[in-house]
């Protein structure tokens, strides 16, 4: 297996992991907001205070993973073109 194909596979894996992390973060945030909306005290739901950083961290990590995956795929394409 050549270096280009390894980089291409790694890039695709990073992109898939990034998308999974972003979806997971959004689902976690929605479920947290839905659980808050059933409570009597809605201050935390309306004000979003205190902020819950776990879901945001998953989304940010997903974006970082996607950027790394795109960079790896671009490097793979560059090496394939250069020959």
PDB file of C-alpha atoms in Angstrom:
ATOM      1  CA  UNK A   1       0.000   0.000   0.000  1.00  0.00           C
ATOM      2  CA  UNK A   2       1.460   3.353  -1.011  1.00  0.00           C
ATOM      3  CA  UNK A   3       1.799   6.455   1.131  1.00  0.00           C
ATOM      4  CA  UNK A   4      -0.818   8.263  -0.918  1.00  0.00           C
ATOM      5  CA  UNK A   5      -3.477   5.645  -0.279  1.00  0.00           C
ATOM      6  CA  UNK A   6      -2.647   5.543   3.442  1.00  0.00           C
ATOM      7  CA  UNK A   7      -3.024   9.336   3.662  1.00  0.00           C
ATOM      8  CA  UNK A   8      -6.272   9.136   1.713  1.00  0.00           C
ATOM      9  CA  UNK A   9      -7.678   6.505   4.091  1.00  0.00           C
ATOM     10  CA  UNK A  10      -6.554   8.475   7.151  1.00  0.00           C
ATOM     11  CA  UNK A  11      -8.114  11.654   5.758  1.00  0.00           C
ATOM     12  CA  UNK A  12     -11.404   9.893   5.131  1.00  0.00           C
ATOM     13  CA  UNK A  13     -11.347   8.420   8.632  1.00  0.00           C
ATOM     14  CA  UNK A  14     -10.762  11.848  10.182  1.00  0.00           C
ATOM     15  CA  UNK A  15     -13.627  13.338   8.180  1.00  0.00           C
ATOM     16  CA  UNK A  16     -15.983  10.532   9.228  1.00  0.00           C
ATOM     17  CA  UNK A  17     -14.935  10.854  12.880  1.00  0.00           C
ATOM     18  CA  UNK A  18     -15.435  14.614  12.689  1.00  0.00           C
ATOM     19  CA  UNK A  19     -18.943  14.244  11.297  1.00  0.00           C
ATOM     20  CA  UNK A  20     -19.806  11.681  13.978  1.00  0.00           C
ATOM     21  CA  UNK A  21     -18.511  13.996  16.722  1.00  0.00           C
ATOM     22  CA  UNK A  22     -20.513  16.935  15.368  1.00  0.00           C
ATOM     23  CA  UNK A  23     -23.737  14.925  15.162  1.00  0.00           C
ATOM     24  CA  UNK A  24     -23.132  13.489  18.637  1.00  0.00           C
ATOM     25  CA  UNK A  25     -22.611  16.998  20.048  1.00  0.00           C
ATOM     26  CA  UNK A  26     -25.785  18.332  18.449  1.00  0.00           C
ATOM     27  CA  UNK A  27     -27.842  15.362  19.680  1.00  0.00           C
ATOM     28  CA  UNK A  28     -26.438  15.756  23.193  1.00  0.00           C
ATOM     29  CA  UNK A  29     -27.242  19.476  23.222  1.00  0.00           C
ATOM     30  CA  UNK A  30     -30.802  18.883  21.988  1.00  0.00           C
ATOM     31  CA  UNK A  31     -31.441  16.159  24.554  1.00  0.00           C
ATOM     32  CA  UNK A  32     -30.097  18.390  27.316  1.00  0.00           C
ATOM     33  CA  UNK A  33     -32.314  21.276  26.205  1.00  0.00           C
ATOM     34  CA  UNK A  34     -35.332  18.958  25.949  1.00  0.00           C
ATOM     35  CA  UNK A  35     -34.778  17.668  29.468  1.00  0.00           C
ATOM     36  CA  UNK A  36     -34.567  21.227  30.766  1.00  0.00           C
ATOM     37  CA  UNK A  37     -37.775  22.290  29.063  1.00  0.00           C
ATOM     38  CA  UNK A  38     -39.785  19.790  31.127  1.00  0.00           C
ATOM     39  CA  UNK A  39     -38.649  21.282  34.438  1.00  0.00           C
ATOM     40  CA  UNK A  40     -40.514  23.972  36.324  1.00  0.00           C
ATOM     41  CA  UNK A  41     -37.506  26.251  36.596  1.00  0.00           C
ATOM     42  CA  UNK A  42     -36.764  27.271  33.027  1.00  0.00           C
ATOM     43  CA  UNK A  43     -34.113  29.871  33.785  1.00  0.00           C
ATOM     44  CA  UNK A  44     -31.272  27.596  32.758  1.00  0.00           C
ATOM     45  CA  UNK A  45     -33.118  26.646  29.569  1.00  0.00           C
ATOM     46  CA  UNK A  46     -33.963  30.221  28.581  1.00  0.00           C
ATOM     47  CA  UNK A  47     -30.712  31.895  29.608  1.00  0.00           C
ATOM     48  CA  UNK A  48     -28.397  28.995  28.705  1.00  0.00           C
ATOM     49  CA  UNK A  49     -26.586  29.708  31.937  1.00  0.00           C
ATOM     50  CA  UNK A  50     -24.450  28.049  33.153  1.00  0.00           C
ATOM     51  CA  UNK A  51     -23.157  27.079  29.739  1.00  0.00           C
ATOM     52  CA  UNK A  52     -22.725  23.400  29.035  1.00  0.00           C
ATOM     53  CA  UNK A  53     -19.408  23.036  27.266  1.00  0.00           C
ATOM     54  CA  UNK A  54     -19.368  19.286  26.649  1.00  0.00           C
ATOM     55  CA  UNK A  55     -21.625  19.427  23.598  1.00  0.00           C
ATOM     56  CA  UNK A  56     -19.842  22.485  22.201  1.00  0.00           C
ATOM     57  CA  UNK A  57     -16.484  20.750  22.687  1.00  0.00           C
ATOM     58  CA  UNK A  58     -17.675  17.790  20.618  1.00  0.00           C
ATOM     59  CA  UNK A  59     -18.786  20.105  17.822  1.00  0.00           C
ATOM     60  CA  UNK A  60     -15.502  22.042  17.857  1.00  0.00           C
ATOM     61  CA  UNK A  61     -13.528  18.794  17.936  1.00  0.00           C
ATOM     62  CA  UNK A  62     -15.543  17.605  14.966  1.00  0.00           C
ATOM     63  CA  UNK A  63     -14.625  20.702  12.975  1.00  0.00           C
ATOM     64  CA  UNK A  64     -10.949  20.250  13.853  1.00  0.00           C
ATOM     65  CA  UNK A  65     -11.088  16.607  12.789  1.00  0.00           C
ATOM     66  CA  UNK A  66     -12.715  17.536   9.479  1.00  0.00           C
ATOM     67  CA  UNK A  67     -10.021  20.145   8.787  1.00  0.00           C
ATOM     68  CA  UNK A  68      -7.277  17.607   9.533  1.00  0.00           C
ATOM     69  CA  UNK A  69      -8.996  15.069   7.271  1.00  0.00           C
ATOM     70  CA  UNK A  70      -9.271  17.541   4.403  1.00  0.00           C
ATOM     71  CA  UNK A  71      -5.600  18.478   4.847  1.00  0.00           C
ATOM     72  CA  UNK A  72      -4.569  14.807   4.735  1.00  0.00           C
ATOM     73  CA  UNK A  73      -6.653  14.221   1.611  1.00  0.00           C
ATOM     74  CA  UNK A  74      -5.148  17.321  -0.017  1.00  0.00           C
ATOM     75  CA  UNK A  75      -1.643  16.062   0.790  1.00  0.00           C
ATOM     76  CA  UNK A  76      -2.545  12.693  -0.708  1.00  0.00           C
ATOM     77  CA  UNK A  77      -3.798  14.370  -3.887  1.00  0.00           C
ATOM     78  CA  UNK A  78      -0.641  16.483  -4.035  1.00  0.00           C
ATOM     79  CA  UNK A  79       1.584  13.400  -3.757  1.00  0.00           C
ATOM     80  CA  UNK A  80      -0.453  11.569  -6.398  1.00  0.00           C
ATOM     81  CA  UNK A  81      -0.177  14.495  -8.833  1.00  0.00           C
ATOM     82  CA  UNK A  82       3.551  14.970  -8.231  1.00  0.00           C
ATOM     83  CA  UNK A  83       3.992  11.303  -8.864  1.00  0.00           C
TER      84      UNK A  83
END
